[in-house]
Amino acid sequence: MSSELITLFMFTSMLLLMATGQRVFGVIGFVGAAFGLWLWGQGSAELPFNATIQVMNWFPLITVPFFVFMGYMLSESGIAANLYRMFHVWFGGLRGGLAIGTIGLMVLIACMNGLSVAGMAIGATVALPQLLAHGYDKRMVTGVIQGGSSLGILLPPSVVLVLYAMIARQPVLQLWLAGIMPGLLMAALFTIYIWWRCRRNPEMGPALPPEELAAITRSEKLRLLSAGLLPLGIFGAIMSLFMTGVTSLVESSVIGALLATLAALFTGRLNSKVLEETTRNTLGVSCMFLWIILGALCFSSVYDGLGAVRAIEALLLNTWDLSPWTILIMMMASFVVLGIFLDDTAMLVIVAPLYIPLVRSLGFDPIWFGVLYTITCQIAYITPPFGYNLFLMRAMAPPEISLSDIYSSIWPFFFLMIATMVLIMVFPQIALWLPQLYTGR
């Protein structure tokens, strides 16, 4: 059997087993081990086993639980809720100001947590009720929260980019820097869209009543500003220590977790319940990442042993004679399709053995490709009918927001994400300027 047919057989078997509802890591690891035994016999059992030992040498993986702990500590302690109150006060006087402030909230939450689920939870529970109470269009604000929450996997300290860095063997700092400008660009496009839509139809995003604004004193505004900027100060401390070489990546993650805990302590919000919820959520997310990586390494060790990557490369470039850009667009499209059914981590570790070597052979920058991959994850999160954020919103939204509202709300943000990806493909320096500036220094 040729490498191409074995590739098709392995991936088809894996997708069929996933359709049965079994856990992703178990399916990936089982397919890898089973095909190893089938292709090479009993001795091949050592191949996937030895691959899992690689995890013990992935020291940056320690950063995942610390960054997740930092985000959940700021969220569970209520510090993140102060961010929305700050935006509520400072931007509420503008048409669409609360929705624009919600985008700002999502950007800062992304800098705190690095996961989309935290932004979705805070946006749906804190921002959405306030937006609806002030007469904002329910479909527009539902899309704002779903689209804005996806920024968490693009801006540092993105956990997804940390995992991509380990699998693609790329510097984490350069990937974080590469995600900053695209993430801010996407947030800016969201903001311009909200401003334009509320300007054309003021009823979709009315400004706060003058009497409500007058009731807020200047001292309260300044107090909320200082409370809201506390998480941003933590993020700035982490990045400055890391970029100046004072701390390593792992040390920076530890400092982030420590600063978040101290912030909760000094604001009087740290208690046993907050600590228990933060620890429990951190353990669940960290174990999920670890198990998926272990299963993926079992799969990729067998796949690499076949030499299938070189066979697929020869098929696409020599037999089919496809251009590098055509192959890249095909890869992006497959990410969107896979992301409808899988989470970003599972999607990455499944296709990494095939795509990352192919990207290098096509002459593309792996750092740049990592940003494109992350944006396609964001697009997949909000793509009907099975987008991850769609189901989270359905679970958290109030009864007056229907499933059809959730589905119809997302399309403007879907096309804005597509536009962001196209801009980065046409102008790669949007993603590569900061990494090159840093390394050039």
XYZ file of C-alpha atoms in Angstrom:
441
model
C 0.000 0.000 0.000
C 1.364 3.437 -0.940
C 2.051 6.160 1.605
C -0.785 8.238 0.157
C -3.325 5.432 0.706
C -2.025 4.755 4.215
C -2.376 8.472 4.978
C -5.958 8.441 3.727
C -6.715 5.277 5.703
C -5.213 6.636 8.948
C -7.003 9.976 8.843
C -10.303 8.418 7.756
C -10.137 5.865 10.585
C -9.404 8.611 13.081
C -12.319 10.805 11.951
C -14.737 7.858 11.942
C -13.746 6.897 15.481
C -14.174 10.512 16.592
C -17.703 10.422 15.216
C -18.508 7.710 17.788
C -18.080 10.269 20.566
C -14.909 8.809 22.077
C -12.360 11.134 23.642
C -10.063 12.800 21.134
C -6.768 11.845 22.793
C -7.814 8.178 23.048
C -8.819 8.001 19.388
C -5.610 9.666 18.135
C -3.337 7.496 20.266
C -5.220 4.301 19.445
C -5.061 4.872 15.688
C -1.318 5.561 15.870
C -0.551 2.478 17.970
C -2.882 0.208 15.945
C -1.396 1.233 12.608
C 2.113 0.793 13.994
C 1.321 -2.810 14.965
C -0.399 -3.443 11.642
C 2.427 -2.038 9.522
C 5.513 -3.228 11.383
C 4.461 -5.883 13.836
C 4.899 -6.237 17.567
C 8.227 -4.447 17.774
C 6.626 -1.196 16.651
C 4.882 -0.851 20.018
C 8.014 0.923 21.243
C 7.608 3.661 18.622
C 4.533 5.441 20.033
C 5.651 4.718 23.609
C 9.030 6.372 23.108
C 7.367 9.321 21.434
C 5.401 10.091 24.572
C 8.663 10.432 26.510
C 9.347 13.544 24.402
C 6.799 15.356 26.525
C 9.152 15.057 29.497
C 11.689 17.113 27.535
C 9.199 19.838 26.556
C 10.058 22.195 29.377
C 7.930 25.083 27.964
C 4.845 22.905 28.477
C 5.071 23.861 32.161
C 3.933 27.357 31.172
C 0.442 26.133 30.248
C -0.918 25.526 33.783
C 0.645 28.746 35.100
C -0.827 30.968 32.376
C -4.207 29.243 32.684
C -4.051 29.691 36.481
C -3.299 33.402 36.027
C -6.324 33.905 33.800
C -8.731 31.968 35.972
C -7.517 33.709 39.129
C -8.235 37.135 37.626
C -11.575 35.897 36.336
C -12.825 34.011 39.407
C -11.736 36.755 41.815
C -13.860 39.321 39.985
C -10.940 41.507 38.940
C -11.874 40.956 35.299
C -15.392 42.259 36.028
C -13.841 45.614 36.951
C -12.611 45.863 33.379
C -16.136 45.927 32.012
C -17.268 48.481 34.588
C -14.340 50.659 33.482
C -15.319 50.443 29.799
C -18.974 50.890 30.739
C -18.184 54.206 32.416
C -15.606 55.579 29.975
C -17.247 54.602 26.657
C -20.948 54.516 27.541
C -21.565 58.060 26.312
C -20.883 57.085 22.687
C -23.292 55.396 20.305
C -22.306 51.781 20.406
C -19.838 52.666 23.150
C -20.726 49.742 25.397
C -20.225 47.297 22.507
C -16.914 48.964 21.635
C -15.952 48.735 25.288
C -16.804 45.040 25.205
C -14.244 44.560 22.428
C -11.696 46.341 24.633
C -12.701 44.046 27.483
C -12.107 40.998 25.286
C -8.665 42.264 24.267
C -7.591 42.672 27.885
C -9.060 39.302 28.878
C -7.075 37.761 26.015
C -3.946 39.271 27.545
C -4.887 37.761 30.903
C -5.835 34.232 29.923
C -4.816 33.188 26.412
C -7.954 31.062 25.960
C -11.240 31.923 24.251
C -13.441 30.244 26.851
C -12.569 32.822 29.551
C -13.533 35.745 27.329
C -16.768 34.026 26.371
C -17.686 33.312 29.995
C -17.047 36.890 31.175
C -18.643 38.445 28.103
C -21.802 36.331 28.343
C -22.259 36.676 32.099
C -21.013 40.246 32.723
C -21.290 42.247 29.491
C -24.284 40.692 27.714
C -26.923 41.426 30.415
C -25.759 45.057 30.610
C -25.838 45.477 26.832
C -29.346 44.058 26.588
C -30.550 46.159 29.542
C -29.373 49.337 27.781
C -31.332 48.546 24.624
C -28.574 47.196 22.369
C -29.582 44.991 19.443
C -29.391 41.415 20.696
C -28.025 39.969 17.468
C -25.242 42.506 17.163
C -24.024 42.151 20.752
C -24.222 38.356 20.590
C -21.850 38.480 17.635
C -19.623 40.996 19.429
C -19.093 38.634 22.362
C -18.543 35.537 20.206
C -16.134 37.272 17.852
C -14.342 39.199 20.594
C -13.812 36.137 22.772
C -11.925 34.419 19.954
C -9.142 37.030 20.304
C -7.862 35.079 23.311
C -6.013 32.528 21.192
C -4.210 35.125 19.061
C -2.864 37.659 21.566
C -0.112 36.788 24.062
C 0.111 34.845 26.295
C -1.792 32.605 23.873
C -1.686 28.986 25.047
C -2.441 27.808 21.504
C 0.652 29.596 20.185
C 2.739 28.026 22.971
C 1.637 24.574 21.831
C 2.232 25.449 18.183
C 5.722 26.648 19.109
C 6.552 23.322 20.759
C 5.181 21.210 17.924
C 6.684 23.352 15.136
C 9.933 23.897 17.092
C 9.634 27.697 16.853
C 10.456 30.380 19.477
C 7.435 31.132 21.654
C 8.311 34.809 22.020
C 8.434 35.346 18.259
C 5.020 33.722 17.864
C 3.581 35.893 20.625
C 5.017 38.999 18.987
C 3.680 37.854 15.608
C 0.172 37.573 17.059
C 0.019 41.095 18.528
C -0.464 43.164 15.348
C -2.967 40.737 13.713
C -4.903 40.549 16.983
C -5.062 44.332 17.318
C -5.923 44.639 13.618
C -8.842 42.263 14.045
C -10.027 44.105 17.164
C -9.798 47.403 15.240
C -11.884 46.000 12.363
C -14.497 44.818 14.864
C -14.551 48.277 16.468
C -14.899 50.091 13.128
C -17.748 47.784 12.138
C -19.627 48.421 15.411
C -19.096 52.190 15.120
C -20.256 52.221 11.486
C -23.331 50.085 12.160
C -24.433 52.114 15.189
C -23.844 55.366 13.297
C -26.132 54.196 10.485
C -28.734 52.858 12.911
C -28.451 54.513 16.336
C -31.157 52.281 17.796
C -28.821 49.297 17.584
C -26.395 50.833 20.098
C -27.830 53.797 22.008
C -25.602 55.923 24.219
C -26.085 55.900 27.980
C -28.713 58.382 29.217
C -27.222 61.739 30.288
C -28.589 61.365 33.811
C -26.791 58.035 34.232
C -23.536 59.553 33.042
C -23.975 62.570 35.305
C -24.349 60.299 38.328
C -20.786 58.986 37.849
C -18.264 61.196 39.599
C -14.769 61.912 38.336
C -13.236 60.193 41.351
C -15.200 57.038 40.591
C -14.040 57.163 36.984
C -10.414 57.379 38.088
C -10.887 54.593 40.640
C -12.395 52.313 37.995
C -9.601 53.211 35.583
C -6.929 52.154 38.070
C -8.811 48.934 38.936
C -9.343 48.096 35.276
C -5.709 48.642 34.347
C -4.454 46.264 37.039
C -4.645 43.156 34.782
C -2.950 45.078 31.983
C -0.132 45.967 34.383
C 0.341 42.279 35.184
C 0.563 41.462 31.492
C 3.026 44.305 30.918
C 5.244 43.067 33.745
C 5.313 39.544 32.314
C 6.148 40.621 28.766
C 8.753 43.200 29.760
C 10.621 40.739 31.994
C 10.526 38.082 29.292
C 11.492 40.327 26.364
C 14.415 41.892 28.226
C 15.794 38.468 29.113
C 15.404 38.879 32.863
C 13.187 35.781 33.076
C 12.708 32.712 30.927
C 9.323 31.732 29.500
C 8.596 29.355 32.375
C 9.715 31.894 34.981
C 7.498 34.533 33.361
C 4.474 32.251 33.601
C 5.189 31.638 37.290
C 5.478 35.382 37.904
C 2.160 35.924 36.104
C 0.391 33.381 38.299
C 1.983 34.888 41.419
C 1.070 38.483 40.490
C -2.533 37.482 39.756
C -2.787 35.786 43.148
C -1.271 38.807 44.921
C -3.666 41.113 43.058
C -6.615 39.052 44.263
C -5.192 39.060 47.797
C -4.563 42.816 48.049
C -7.973 43.658 46.573
C -9.624 41.476 49.205
C -11.045 38.999 46.691
C -8.930 35.925 47.451
C -10.770 33.263 49.439
C -11.013 29.495 49.586
C -13.789 29.315 46.968
C -11.856 31.388 44.438
C -8.711 29.352 45.029
C -10.572 26.048 44.690
C -12.371 27.032 41.470
C -9.184 28.424 39.950
C -7.171 25.309 40.805
C -9.893 22.952 39.607
C -10.312 24.731 36.264
C -6.552 24.934 35.776
C -6.157 21.213 36.413
C -8.922 20.321 33.966
C -7.582 22.469 31.126
C -3.944 21.447 31.670
C -4.760 17.727 31.723
C -6.785 18.089 28.536
C -3.814 19.666 26.739
C -1.386 17.037 28.029
C -3.492 14.030 27.058
C -4.133 15.366 23.567
C -0.411 15.963 23.038
C 0.429 12.452 24.242
C -2.070 10.916 21.826
C -0.867 13.109 18.985
C 2.760 12.091 19.497
C 1.769 8.423 19.280
C 0.047 9.169 15.990
C 2.768 11.378 14.520
C 5.594 8.964 15.368
C 3.996 6.277 13.220
C 3.113 8.744 10.486
C 6.638 10.141 10.349
C 8.044 6.614 10.273
C 6.148 5.942 7.052
C 7.836 8.835 5.253
C 4.328 9.924 4.330
C 5.139 13.617 4.618
C 7.609 13.380 1.742
C 5.127 11.335 -0.276
C 2.342 13.904 0.178
C 4.754 16.699 -0.676
C 5.748 14.935 -3.889
C 2.081 14.307 -4.738
C 1.059 17.961 -4.330
C 4.104 19.607 -5.886
C 5.237 17.139 -8.540
C 2.292 14.932 -9.501
C -0.515 17.485 -9.239
C 1.794 20.439 -9.918
C -0.035 22.778 -7.540
C 1.412 26.186 -6.723
C 2.547 26.886 -3.138
C -0.240 29.440 -2.637
C -2.883 26.975 -3.836
C -1.616 24.392 -1.359
C -1.578 26.999 1.422
C -5.198 27.996 0.724
C -6.189 24.309 0.728
C -4.540 23.905 4.134
C -6.359 26.948 5.510
C -9.688 25.641 4.205
C -9.072 22.241 5.804
C -8.361 23.952 9.143
C -11.732 25.691 9.005
C -13.545 22.433 8.192
C -11.723 20.434 10.873
C -12.219 23.220 13.398
C -15.981 22.917 13.081
C -15.723 19.465 14.665
C -12.514 19.623 16.758
C -10.999 22.041 19.253
C -7.893 23.986 18.264
C -5.447 21.755 20.150
C -6.733 18.520 18.653
C -6.797 20.069 15.202
C -3.194 21.235 15.481
C -1.723 17.993 16.720
C -3.606 15.943 14.129
C -2.411 17.851 11.066
C 0.950 19.105 12.366
C 2.872 16.018 11.142
C 1.675 16.743 7.620
C 1.401 20.523 7.377
C 4.392 21.984 9.218
C 7.094 20.159 7.169
C 5.105 20.998 4.047
C 5.021 24.689 4.965
C 8.803 24.734 5.260
C 9.267 22.961 1.940
C 6.942 25.458 0.235
C 9.170 28.304 1.396
C 6.730 29.918 3.837
C 7.700 31.263 7.250
C 6.522 28.901 10.054
C 5.964 31.916 12.347
C 3.702 33.542 9.766
C 1.896 30.246 9.173
C 1.304 29.892 12.927
C -0.597 33.182 12.919
C -2.671 32.088 9.917
C -3.426 28.783 11.622
C -4.590 30.599 14.754
C -6.916 32.860 12.749
C -8.464 29.841 11.024
C -9.089 28.423 14.509
C -10.915 31.633 15.376
C -12.989 31.340 12.201
C -13.798 27.699 12.953
C -14.930 28.629 16.478
C -17.782 30.733 15.093
C -18.683 28.771 11.948
C -22.159 27.137 12.020
C -23.431 24.585 12.638
C -20.896 23.182 15.157
C -18.622 26.091 16.046
C -17.234 25.844 19.583
C -18.194 29.407 20.582
C -21.717 28.946 19.225
C -22.439 26.190 21.739
C -20.815 28.123 24.585
C -23.020 31.116 23.806
C -26.105 28.914 23.626
C -25.312 27.536 27.085
C -24.655 30.967 28.660
C -27.056 33.288 26.844
C -30.371 34.401 28.399
C -33.637 32.848 27.117
C -34.518 35.794 24.864
C -31.547 34.991 22.612
C -32.462 32.068 20.368
C -30.203 29.697 18.465
C -31.127 31.450 15.205
C -30.035 34.768 16.757
C -26.688 33.235 17.663
C -26.146 31.801 14.188
C -27.193 34.952 12.317
C -25.178 37.275 14.580
C -21.807 35.857 13.681
C -21.567 36.411 9.922
C -20.225 40.013 9.954
C -17.428 38.918 12.301
C -16.807 35.783 10.205
C -16.114 37.935 7.134
C -13.996 40.391 9.159
C -11.815 37.470 10.282
C -11.517 36.311 6.670
C -10.508 39.863 5.713
C -7.854 39.887 8.451
C -6.397 36.609 7.215
C -6.340 37.835 3.604
C -4.569 41.037 4.663
C -1.901 39.029 6.511
C -1.430 36.734 3.520
C -1.039 39.709 1.180
C 1.063 41.737 3.639
C 3.052 39.215 5.739
C 4.861 42.033 7.562
C 1.718 42.658 9.601
C 2.633 39.497 11.490
C 6.405 39.451 10.966
C 7.323 43.080 11.648
C 7.470 42.828 15.455
C 9.410 39.511 15.546
C 11.904 40.840 13.006
C 12.231 44.111 14.893
C 12.953 42.235 18.119
C 15.452 39.797 16.622
C 17.089 42.617 14.668
C 17.664 44.469 17.881
